[in-house]
Short mmCIF file of C-alpha atoms and ligand atoms in Angstrom, two decimals:
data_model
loop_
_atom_site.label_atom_id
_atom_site.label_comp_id
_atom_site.label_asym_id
_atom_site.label_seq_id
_atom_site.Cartn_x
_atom_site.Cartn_y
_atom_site.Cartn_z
CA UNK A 170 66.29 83.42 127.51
CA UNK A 171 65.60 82.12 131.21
CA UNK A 172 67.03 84.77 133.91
CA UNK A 173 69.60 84.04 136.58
CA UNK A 174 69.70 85.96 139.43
CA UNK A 175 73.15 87.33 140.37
CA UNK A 176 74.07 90.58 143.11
CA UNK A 177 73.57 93.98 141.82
CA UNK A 178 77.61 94.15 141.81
CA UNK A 179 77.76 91.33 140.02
CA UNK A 180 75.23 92.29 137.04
CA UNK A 181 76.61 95.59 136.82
CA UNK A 182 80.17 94.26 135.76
CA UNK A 183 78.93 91.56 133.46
CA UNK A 184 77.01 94.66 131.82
CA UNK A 185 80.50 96.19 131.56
CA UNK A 186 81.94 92.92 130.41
CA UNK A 187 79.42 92.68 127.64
CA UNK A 188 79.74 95.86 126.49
CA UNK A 189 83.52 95.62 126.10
CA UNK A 190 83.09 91.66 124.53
CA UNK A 191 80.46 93.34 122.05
CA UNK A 192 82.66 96.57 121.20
CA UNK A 193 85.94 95.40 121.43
CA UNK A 194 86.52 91.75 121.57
CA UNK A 195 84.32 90.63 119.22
CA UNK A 196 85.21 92.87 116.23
CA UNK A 197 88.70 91.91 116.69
CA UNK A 198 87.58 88.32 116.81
CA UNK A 199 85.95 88.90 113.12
CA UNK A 200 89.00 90.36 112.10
CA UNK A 201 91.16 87.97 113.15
CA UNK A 202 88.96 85.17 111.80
CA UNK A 203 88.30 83.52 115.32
CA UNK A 204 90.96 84.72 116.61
CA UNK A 205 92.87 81.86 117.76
CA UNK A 206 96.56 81.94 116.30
CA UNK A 207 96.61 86.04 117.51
CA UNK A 208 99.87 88.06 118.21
CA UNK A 209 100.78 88.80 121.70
CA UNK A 210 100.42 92.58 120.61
CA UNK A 211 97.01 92.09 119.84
CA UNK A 212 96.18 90.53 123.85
CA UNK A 213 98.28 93.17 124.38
CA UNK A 214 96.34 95.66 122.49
CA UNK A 215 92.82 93.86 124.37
CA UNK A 216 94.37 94.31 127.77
CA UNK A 217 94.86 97.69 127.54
CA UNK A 218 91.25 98.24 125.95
CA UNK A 219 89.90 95.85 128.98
CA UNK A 220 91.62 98.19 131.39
CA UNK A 221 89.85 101.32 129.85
CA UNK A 222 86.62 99.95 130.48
CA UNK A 223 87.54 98.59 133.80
CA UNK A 224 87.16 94.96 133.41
CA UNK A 225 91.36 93.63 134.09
CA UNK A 226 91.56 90.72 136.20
CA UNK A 227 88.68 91.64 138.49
CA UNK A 228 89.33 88.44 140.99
CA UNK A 229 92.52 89.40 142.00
CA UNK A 230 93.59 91.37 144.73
CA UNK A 231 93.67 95.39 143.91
CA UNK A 232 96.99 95.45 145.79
CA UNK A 233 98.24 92.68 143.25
CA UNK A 234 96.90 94.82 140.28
CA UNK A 235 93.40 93.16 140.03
CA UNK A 236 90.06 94.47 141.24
CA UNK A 237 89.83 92.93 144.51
CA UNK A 238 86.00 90.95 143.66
CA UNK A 239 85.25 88.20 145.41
CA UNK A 240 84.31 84.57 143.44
CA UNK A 241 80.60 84.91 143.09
CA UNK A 242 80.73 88.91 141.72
CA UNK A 243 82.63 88.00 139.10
CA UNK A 244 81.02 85.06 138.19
CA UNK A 245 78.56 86.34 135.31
CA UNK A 246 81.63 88.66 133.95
CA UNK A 247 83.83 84.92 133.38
CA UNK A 248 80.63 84.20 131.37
CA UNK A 249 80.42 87.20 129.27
CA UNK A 250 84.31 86.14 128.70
CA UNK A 251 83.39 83.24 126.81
CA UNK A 252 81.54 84.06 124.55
CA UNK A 253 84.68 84.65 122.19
CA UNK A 254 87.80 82.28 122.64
CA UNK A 255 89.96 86.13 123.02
CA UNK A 256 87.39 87.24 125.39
CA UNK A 257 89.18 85.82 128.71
CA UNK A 258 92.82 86.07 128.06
CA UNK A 259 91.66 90.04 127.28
CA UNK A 260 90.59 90.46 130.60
CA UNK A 261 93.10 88.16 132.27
CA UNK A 262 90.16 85.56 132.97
CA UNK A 263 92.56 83.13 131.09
CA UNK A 264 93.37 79.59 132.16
CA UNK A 265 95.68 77.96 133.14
CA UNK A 266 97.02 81.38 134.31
CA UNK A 267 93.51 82.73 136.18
CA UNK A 268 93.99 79.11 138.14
CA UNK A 269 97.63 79.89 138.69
CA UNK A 270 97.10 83.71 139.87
CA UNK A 271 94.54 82.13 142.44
CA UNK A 272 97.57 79.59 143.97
CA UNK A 273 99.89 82.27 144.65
CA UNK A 274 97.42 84.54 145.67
CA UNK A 275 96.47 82.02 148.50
CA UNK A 276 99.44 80.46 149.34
CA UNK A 277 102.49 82.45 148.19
CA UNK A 278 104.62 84.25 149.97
CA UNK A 279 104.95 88.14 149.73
CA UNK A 280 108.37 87.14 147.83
CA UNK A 281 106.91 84.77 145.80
CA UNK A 282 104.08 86.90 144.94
CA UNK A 283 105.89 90.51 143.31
CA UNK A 284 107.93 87.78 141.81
CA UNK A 285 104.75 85.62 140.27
CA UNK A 286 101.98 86.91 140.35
CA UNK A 287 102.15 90.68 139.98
CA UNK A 288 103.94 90.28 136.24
CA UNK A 289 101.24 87.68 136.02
CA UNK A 290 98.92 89.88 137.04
CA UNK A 291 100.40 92.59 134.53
CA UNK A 292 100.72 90.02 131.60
CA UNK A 293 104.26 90.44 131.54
CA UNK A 294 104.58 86.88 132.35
CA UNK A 295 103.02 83.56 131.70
CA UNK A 296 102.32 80.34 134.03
CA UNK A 297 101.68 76.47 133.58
CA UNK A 298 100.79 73.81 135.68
CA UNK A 299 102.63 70.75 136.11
CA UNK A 300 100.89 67.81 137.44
CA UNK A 301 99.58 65.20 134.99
CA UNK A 302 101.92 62.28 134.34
CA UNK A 303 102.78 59.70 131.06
CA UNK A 304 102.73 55.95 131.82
CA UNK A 305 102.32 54.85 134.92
CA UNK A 306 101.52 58.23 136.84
CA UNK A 307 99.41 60.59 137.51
CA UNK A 308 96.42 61.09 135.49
CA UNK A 309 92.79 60.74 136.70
CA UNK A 310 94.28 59.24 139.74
CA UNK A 311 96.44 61.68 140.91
CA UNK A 312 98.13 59.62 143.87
CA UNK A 313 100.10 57.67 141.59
CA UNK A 314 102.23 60.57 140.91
CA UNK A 315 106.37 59.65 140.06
CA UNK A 316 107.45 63.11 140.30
CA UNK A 317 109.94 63.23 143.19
CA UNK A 318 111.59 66.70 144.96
CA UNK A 319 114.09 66.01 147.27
CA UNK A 320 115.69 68.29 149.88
CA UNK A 321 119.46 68.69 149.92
CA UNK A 322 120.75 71.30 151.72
CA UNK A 323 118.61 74.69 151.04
CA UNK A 324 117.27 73.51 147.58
CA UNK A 325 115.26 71.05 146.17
CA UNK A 326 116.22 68.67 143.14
CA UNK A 327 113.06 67.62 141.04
CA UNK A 328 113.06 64.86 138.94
CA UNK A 329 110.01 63.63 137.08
CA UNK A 330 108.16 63.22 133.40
CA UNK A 331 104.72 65.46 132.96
CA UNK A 332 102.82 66.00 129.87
CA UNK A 333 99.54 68.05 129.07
CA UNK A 334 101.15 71.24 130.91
CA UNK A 335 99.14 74.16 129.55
CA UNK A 336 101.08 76.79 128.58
CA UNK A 337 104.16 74.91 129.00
CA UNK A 338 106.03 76.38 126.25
CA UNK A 339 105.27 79.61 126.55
CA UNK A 340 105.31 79.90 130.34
CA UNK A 341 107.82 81.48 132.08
CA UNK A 342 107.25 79.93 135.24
CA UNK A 343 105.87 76.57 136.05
CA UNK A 344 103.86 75.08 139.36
CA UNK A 345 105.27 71.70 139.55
CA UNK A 346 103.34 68.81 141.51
CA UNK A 347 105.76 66.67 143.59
CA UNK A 348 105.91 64.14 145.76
CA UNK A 349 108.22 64.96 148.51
CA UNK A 350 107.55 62.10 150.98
CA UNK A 351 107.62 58.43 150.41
CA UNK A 352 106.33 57.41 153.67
CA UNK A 353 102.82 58.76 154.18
CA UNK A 354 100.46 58.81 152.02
CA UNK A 355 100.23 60.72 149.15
CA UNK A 356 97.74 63.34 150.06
CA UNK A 357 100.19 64.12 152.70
CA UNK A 358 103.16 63.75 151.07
CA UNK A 359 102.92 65.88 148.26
CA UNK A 360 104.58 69.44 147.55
CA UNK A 361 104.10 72.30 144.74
CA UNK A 362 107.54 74.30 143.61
CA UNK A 363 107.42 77.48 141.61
CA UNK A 364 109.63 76.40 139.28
CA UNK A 365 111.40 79.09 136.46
CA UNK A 366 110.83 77.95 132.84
CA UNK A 367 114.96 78.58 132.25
CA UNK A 368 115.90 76.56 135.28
CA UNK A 369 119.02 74.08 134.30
CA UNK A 370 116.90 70.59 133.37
CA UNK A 371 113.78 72.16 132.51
CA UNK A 372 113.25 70.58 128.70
CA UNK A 373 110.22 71.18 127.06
CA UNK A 374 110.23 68.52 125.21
CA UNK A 375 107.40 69.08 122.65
CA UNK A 376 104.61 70.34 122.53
CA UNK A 377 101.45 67.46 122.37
CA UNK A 378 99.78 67.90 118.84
CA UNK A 379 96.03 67.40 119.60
CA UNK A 380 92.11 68.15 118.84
CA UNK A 381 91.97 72.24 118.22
CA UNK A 382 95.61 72.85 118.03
CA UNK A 383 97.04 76.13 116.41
CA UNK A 384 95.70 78.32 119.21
CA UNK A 385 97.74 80.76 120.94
CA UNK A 386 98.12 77.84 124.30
CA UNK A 387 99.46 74.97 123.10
CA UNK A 388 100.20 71.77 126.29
CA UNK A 389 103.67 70.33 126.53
CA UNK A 390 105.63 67.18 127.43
CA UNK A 391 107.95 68.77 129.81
CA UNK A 392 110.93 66.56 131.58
CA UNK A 393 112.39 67.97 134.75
CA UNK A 394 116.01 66.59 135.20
CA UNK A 395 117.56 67.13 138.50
CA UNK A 396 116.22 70.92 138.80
CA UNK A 397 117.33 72.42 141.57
CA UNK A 398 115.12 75.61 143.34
CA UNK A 399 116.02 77.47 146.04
CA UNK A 400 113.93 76.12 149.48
CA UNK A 401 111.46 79.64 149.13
CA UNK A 402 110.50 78.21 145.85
CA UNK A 403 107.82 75.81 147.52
CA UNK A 404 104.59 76.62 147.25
CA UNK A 405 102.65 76.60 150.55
CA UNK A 406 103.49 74.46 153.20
CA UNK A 407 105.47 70.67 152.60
CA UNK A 408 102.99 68.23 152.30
CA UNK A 409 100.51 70.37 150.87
CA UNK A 410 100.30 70.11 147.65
CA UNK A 411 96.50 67.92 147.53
CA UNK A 412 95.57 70.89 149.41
CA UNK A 413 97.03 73.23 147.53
CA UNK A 414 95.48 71.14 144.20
CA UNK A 415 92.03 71.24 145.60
CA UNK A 416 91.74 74.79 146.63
CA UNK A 417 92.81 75.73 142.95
CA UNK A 418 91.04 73.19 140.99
CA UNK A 419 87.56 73.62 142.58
CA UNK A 420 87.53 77.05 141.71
CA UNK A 421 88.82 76.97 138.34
CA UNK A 422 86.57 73.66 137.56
CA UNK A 423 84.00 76.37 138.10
CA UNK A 424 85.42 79.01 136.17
CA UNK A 425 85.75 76.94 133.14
CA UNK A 426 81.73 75.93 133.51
CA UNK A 427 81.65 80.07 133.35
CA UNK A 428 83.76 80.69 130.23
CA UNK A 429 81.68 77.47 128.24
CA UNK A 430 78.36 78.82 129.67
CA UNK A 431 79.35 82.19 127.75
CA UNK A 432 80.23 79.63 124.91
CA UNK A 433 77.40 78.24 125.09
CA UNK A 434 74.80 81.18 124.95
CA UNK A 435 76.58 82.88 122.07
CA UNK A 436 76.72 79.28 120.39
CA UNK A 437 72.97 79.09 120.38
CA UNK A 438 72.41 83.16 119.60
CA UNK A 439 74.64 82.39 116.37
CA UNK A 440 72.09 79.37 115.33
CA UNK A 441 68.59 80.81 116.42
CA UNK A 442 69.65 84.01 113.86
CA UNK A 443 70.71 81.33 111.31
CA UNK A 444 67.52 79.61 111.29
CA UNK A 445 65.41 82.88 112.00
CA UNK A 446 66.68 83.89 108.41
CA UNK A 447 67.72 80.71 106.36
CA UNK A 448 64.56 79.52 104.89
CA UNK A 449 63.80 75.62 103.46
CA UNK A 450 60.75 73.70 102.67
CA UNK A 451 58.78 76.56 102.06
CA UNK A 452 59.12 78.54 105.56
CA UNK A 453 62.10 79.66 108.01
CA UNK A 454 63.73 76.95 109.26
CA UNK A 455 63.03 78.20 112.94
CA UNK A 456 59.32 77.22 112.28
CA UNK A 457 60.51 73.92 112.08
CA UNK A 458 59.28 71.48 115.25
CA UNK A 459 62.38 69.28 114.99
CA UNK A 460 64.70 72.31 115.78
CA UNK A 461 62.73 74.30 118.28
CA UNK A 462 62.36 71.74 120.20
CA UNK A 463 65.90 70.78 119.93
CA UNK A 464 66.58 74.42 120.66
CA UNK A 465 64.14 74.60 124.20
CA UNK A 466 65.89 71.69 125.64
CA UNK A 467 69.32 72.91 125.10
CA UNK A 468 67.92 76.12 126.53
CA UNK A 469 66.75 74.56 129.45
CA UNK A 470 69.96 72.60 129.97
CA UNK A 471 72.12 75.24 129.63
CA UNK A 472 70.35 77.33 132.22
CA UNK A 473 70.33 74.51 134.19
CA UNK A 474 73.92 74.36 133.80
CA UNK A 475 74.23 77.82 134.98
CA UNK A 476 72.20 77.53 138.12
CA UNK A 477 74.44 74.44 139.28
CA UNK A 478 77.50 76.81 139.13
CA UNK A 479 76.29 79.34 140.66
CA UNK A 480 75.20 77.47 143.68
CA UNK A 481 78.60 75.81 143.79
CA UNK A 482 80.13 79.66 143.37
CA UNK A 483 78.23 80.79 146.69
CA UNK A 484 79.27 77.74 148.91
CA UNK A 485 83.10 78.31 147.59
CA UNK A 486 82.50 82.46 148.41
CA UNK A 487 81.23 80.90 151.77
CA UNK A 488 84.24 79.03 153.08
CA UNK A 489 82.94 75.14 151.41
CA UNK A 490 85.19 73.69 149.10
CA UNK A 491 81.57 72.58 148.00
CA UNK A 492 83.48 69.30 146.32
CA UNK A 493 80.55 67.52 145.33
CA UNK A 494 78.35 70.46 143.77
CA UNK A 495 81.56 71.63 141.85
CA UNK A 496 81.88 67.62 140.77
CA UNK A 497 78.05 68.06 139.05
CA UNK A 498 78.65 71.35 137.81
CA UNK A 499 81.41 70.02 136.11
CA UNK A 500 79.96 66.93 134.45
CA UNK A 501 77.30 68.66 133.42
CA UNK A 502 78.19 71.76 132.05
CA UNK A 503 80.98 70.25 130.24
CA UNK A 504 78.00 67.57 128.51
CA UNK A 505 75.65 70.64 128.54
CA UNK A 506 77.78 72.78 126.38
CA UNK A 507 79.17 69.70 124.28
CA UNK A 508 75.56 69.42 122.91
CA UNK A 509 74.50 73.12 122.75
CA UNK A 510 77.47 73.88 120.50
CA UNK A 511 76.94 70.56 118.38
CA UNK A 512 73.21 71.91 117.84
CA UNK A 513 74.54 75.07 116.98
CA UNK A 514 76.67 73.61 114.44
CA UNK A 515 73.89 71.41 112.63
CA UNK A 516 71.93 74.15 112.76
CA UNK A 517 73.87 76.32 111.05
CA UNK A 518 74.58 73.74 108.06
CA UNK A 519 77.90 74.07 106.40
CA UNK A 520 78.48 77.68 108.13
CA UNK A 521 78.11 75.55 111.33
CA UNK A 522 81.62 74.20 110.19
CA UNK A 523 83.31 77.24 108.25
CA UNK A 524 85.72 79.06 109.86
CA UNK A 525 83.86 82.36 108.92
CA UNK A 526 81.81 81.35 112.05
CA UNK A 527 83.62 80.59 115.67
CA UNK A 528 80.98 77.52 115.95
CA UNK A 529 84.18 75.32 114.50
CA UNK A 530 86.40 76.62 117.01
CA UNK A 531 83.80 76.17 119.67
CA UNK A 532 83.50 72.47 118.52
CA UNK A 533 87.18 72.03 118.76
CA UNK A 534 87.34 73.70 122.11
CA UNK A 535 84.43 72.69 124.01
CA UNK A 536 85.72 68.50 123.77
CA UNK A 537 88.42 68.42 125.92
CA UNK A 538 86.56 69.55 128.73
CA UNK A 539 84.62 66.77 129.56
CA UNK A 540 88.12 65.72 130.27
CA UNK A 541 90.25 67.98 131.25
CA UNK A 542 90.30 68.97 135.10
CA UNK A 543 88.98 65.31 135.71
CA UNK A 544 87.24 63.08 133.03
CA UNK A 545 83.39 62.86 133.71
CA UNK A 546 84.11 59.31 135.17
CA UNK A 547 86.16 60.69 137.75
CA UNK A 548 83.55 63.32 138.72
CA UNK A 549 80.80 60.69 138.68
CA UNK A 550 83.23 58.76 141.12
CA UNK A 551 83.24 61.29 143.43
CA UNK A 552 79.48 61.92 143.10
CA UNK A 553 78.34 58.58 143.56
CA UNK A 554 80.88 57.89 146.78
CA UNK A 555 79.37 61.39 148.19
CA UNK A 556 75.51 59.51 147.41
CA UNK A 557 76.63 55.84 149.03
CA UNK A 558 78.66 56.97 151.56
CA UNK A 559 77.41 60.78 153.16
CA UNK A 560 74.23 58.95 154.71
CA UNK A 561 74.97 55.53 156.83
CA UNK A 562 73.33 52.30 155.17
CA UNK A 563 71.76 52.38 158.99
CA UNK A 564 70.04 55.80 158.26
CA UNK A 565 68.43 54.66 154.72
CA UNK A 566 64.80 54.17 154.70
CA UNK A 567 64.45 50.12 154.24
CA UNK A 568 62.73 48.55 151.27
CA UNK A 569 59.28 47.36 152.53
CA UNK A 570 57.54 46.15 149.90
CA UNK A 571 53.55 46.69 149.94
CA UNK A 572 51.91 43.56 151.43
CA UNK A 573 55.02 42.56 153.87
C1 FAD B 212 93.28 70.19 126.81
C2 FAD B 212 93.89 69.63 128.05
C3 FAD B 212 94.59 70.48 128.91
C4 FAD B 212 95.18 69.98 130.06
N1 FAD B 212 95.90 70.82 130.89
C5 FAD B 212 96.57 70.31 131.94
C6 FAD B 212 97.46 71.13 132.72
O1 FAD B 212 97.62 72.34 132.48
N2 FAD B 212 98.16 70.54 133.74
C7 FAD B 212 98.04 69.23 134.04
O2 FAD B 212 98.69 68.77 134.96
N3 FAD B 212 97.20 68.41 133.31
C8 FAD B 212 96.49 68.92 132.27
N4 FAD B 212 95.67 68.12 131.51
C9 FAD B 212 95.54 66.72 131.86
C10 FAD B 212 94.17 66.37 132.39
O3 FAD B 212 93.99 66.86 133.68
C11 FAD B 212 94.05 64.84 132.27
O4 FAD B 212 93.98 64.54 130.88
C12 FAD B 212 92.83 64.29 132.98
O5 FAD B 212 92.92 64.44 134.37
C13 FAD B 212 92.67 62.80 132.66
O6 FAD B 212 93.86 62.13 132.89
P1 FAD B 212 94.51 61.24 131.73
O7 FAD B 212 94.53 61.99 130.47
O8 FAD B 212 95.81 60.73 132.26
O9 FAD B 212 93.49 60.04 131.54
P2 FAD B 212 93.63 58.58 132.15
O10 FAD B 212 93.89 58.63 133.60
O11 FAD B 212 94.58 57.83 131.29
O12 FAD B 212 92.16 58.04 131.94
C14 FAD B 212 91.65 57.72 130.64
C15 FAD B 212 90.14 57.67 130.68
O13 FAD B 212 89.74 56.63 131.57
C16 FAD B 212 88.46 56.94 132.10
N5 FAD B 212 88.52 56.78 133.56
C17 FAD B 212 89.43 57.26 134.42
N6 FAD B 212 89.13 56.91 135.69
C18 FAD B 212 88.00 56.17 135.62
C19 FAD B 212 87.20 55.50 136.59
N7 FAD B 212 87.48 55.55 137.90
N8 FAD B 212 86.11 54.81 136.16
C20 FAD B 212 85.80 54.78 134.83
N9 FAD B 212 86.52 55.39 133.88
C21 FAD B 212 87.61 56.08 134.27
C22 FAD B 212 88.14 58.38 131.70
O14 FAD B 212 87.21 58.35 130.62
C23 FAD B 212 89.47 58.91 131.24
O15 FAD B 212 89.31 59.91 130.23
C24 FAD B 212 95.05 68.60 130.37
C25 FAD B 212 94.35 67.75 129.50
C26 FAD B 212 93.77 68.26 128.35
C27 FAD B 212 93.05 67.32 127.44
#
């Protein structure tokens, strides 16, 4: 397997990590047959065990109940959390609540944050987040957003139609995208509320059945109906919410990269032992040329993959919102691990489709990210503006042909 290189620190807690995913979360994975429709007392029962071998929410702040690491330590441990689907809500890696814990960990308020995030934190409680819109709003083009918070007196009354909120069932609280101001432009006229689950004209309308359903998460059609929140229930400052949005999808566009890395490398571990020991044609089906060589370049991509992020990782630990590297890491991990787990799947034959292996789950899993958190379009958007328009025209070298 190629090497990464990642800080002592770091390595030393993805050691931990793996040991606890290879003791602990794994077993419980096998005897839970993947895992994904587990109790709460068994996350429960994984948090506890994740605490023992101090590995509990190591990005957040110790005072908030985490371990106080910055982004690019725990970057290898969020891999070693993917490699089983219970592997990061076990150590409170989870999304959409790891992306969620980061918000109100920037921008919340001391209030806001013993009331959020520390039973976040804890696991007590559970967060979504509300920003993508049906018909004619926000979706890959987040400006056209319909969802409207108006100010009367010392609340705010939010009215709007989202779908696709994570968690939205289950959460308990809810960080609502809004636009609060008609007349400038969106990116400055947008707000985020912390917004309680039970508020009057919250409905939860359904939740959206879809590719890989049955899992513990599922992502509702929520309608907010003239819910009112008390003014301390915004989320930063007004007017920045596209802020807000960047500073926590960057980071947890990268974070998911780490989880499907871990996905991934356990995806092609699971196929190299299948054809190590499955024989056909007269020898072991790893001595065939058409799958090791199918094998090295997913290798290759995948490690690839990995170096992207973690360049991306050390400009975000450095102050860059680093939009463009986080855009490619994106893309291509999201293609990167699409492939590795569909070659682990072929691979393995028939197994590669059982549920005795988590290869199916994987399969299920790993296709909505190449969508989710921006479609690849929208990343290669951003990319190619970054590539036409970071260098002048003027500063380009000319075409000369040879022989003008
Ligand atoms: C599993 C899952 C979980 C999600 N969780 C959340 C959540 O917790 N909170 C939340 O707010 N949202 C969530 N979403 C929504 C997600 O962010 C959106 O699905 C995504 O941003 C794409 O928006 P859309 O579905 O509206 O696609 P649309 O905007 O309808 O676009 C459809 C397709 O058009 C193509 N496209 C778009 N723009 C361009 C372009 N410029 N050029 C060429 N092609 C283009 C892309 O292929 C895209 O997939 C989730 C989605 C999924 C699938």
């Amino acid at each position: 397997m190629a090497r990464v290189t990642d800080p002592p620190e770091a390595e030393e807690l993805a050691e931990t990590a793996r040991t606890f995913m290879d003791e602990v979360v794994i077993p419980e994975e096998r005897a839970h047959a993947g895992g994904t429709g587990v109790s709460e007392g068994t996350i429960r029962k994984l948090r506890a065990a994740a605490r023992d071998y101090g590995i509990y929410a190591p990005q957040i702040g110790e005072e908030w109940g985490g371990m106080g690491l910055d982004f690019r330590t725990v970057l290898p441990t969020f891999e070693e959390a993917g490699r089983s689907l219970l592997g990061a809500p076990a150590m409170r890696v989870d999304a959409p609540d790891e992306g969620n814990m980061h918000t109100i960990e920037l921008a919340g308020t001391e209030l806001q944050k013993e009331q959020y995030l520390r039973p976040l934190v804890e696991g007590e409680i559970r967060s979504g987040f509300s920003m993508t819109e049906p018909g004619p709003g926000a979706g890959s083009d987040p400006k056209m957003i319909r969802t409207t918070a108006e100010k009367d007196g010392d609340e705010w009354v939010i009215d709007g139609h989202k779908w696709w909120t994570t968690q939205g069932l289950e959460a308990d609280v809810l960080l609502v995208f809004a636009r609060t101001d008609q007349d400038v432009h969106p990116y400055e006229g947008c707000s985020m509320f912390l917004v309680p689950a039970d508020a009057p004209g919250v409905d939860v309308v359904r939740n959206i059945p879809h590719l890989g359903g049955g899992g513990r998460t599922g992502h509702a059609e929520i309608k907010y109906e003239n819910v009112r929140v008390p003014e301390e229930h915004l989320l930063g400052g007004e007017g920045d919410g596209f802020k807000l949005t960047q500073q926590r999808l960057g980071p947890a566009r990268l974070t998911h990269c780490m989880r499907y890395s871990g996905m991934a490398m356990r995806s092609l571990g699971i196929a190299k032992a299948y054809i190590s020991d499955r024989e056909a044609f007269g020898s072991p089906l790893a001595e065939k040329q058409a799958l090791r060589h199918r094998i090295a370049d997913a290798e290759m991509r995948v490690h690839a993959a990995r170096t992207m992020v973690r360049n991306a990782a050390e400009l975000i630990a450095a102050g860059d919102e680093a939009r463009v590297e986080v855009a490619m890491s994106k893309v291509f991990t999201a293609n990167v691990v699409g492939e590795a787990v569909d070659l682990a799947v072929q691979c393995c034959g028939g197994n590669g489709i059982a549920r005795d292996l988590p290869l199916a789950d994987f399969y299920e899993s790993v296709r909505p990210f190449r969508i989710v958190d921006g479609a690849d379009e929208v990343h290669r958007r951003s990319i190619a503006r970054a590539a036409f328009e970071d260098v002048p025209m003027d500063e380009l070298e000319p075409v000369v042909r040879y022989g003008d």
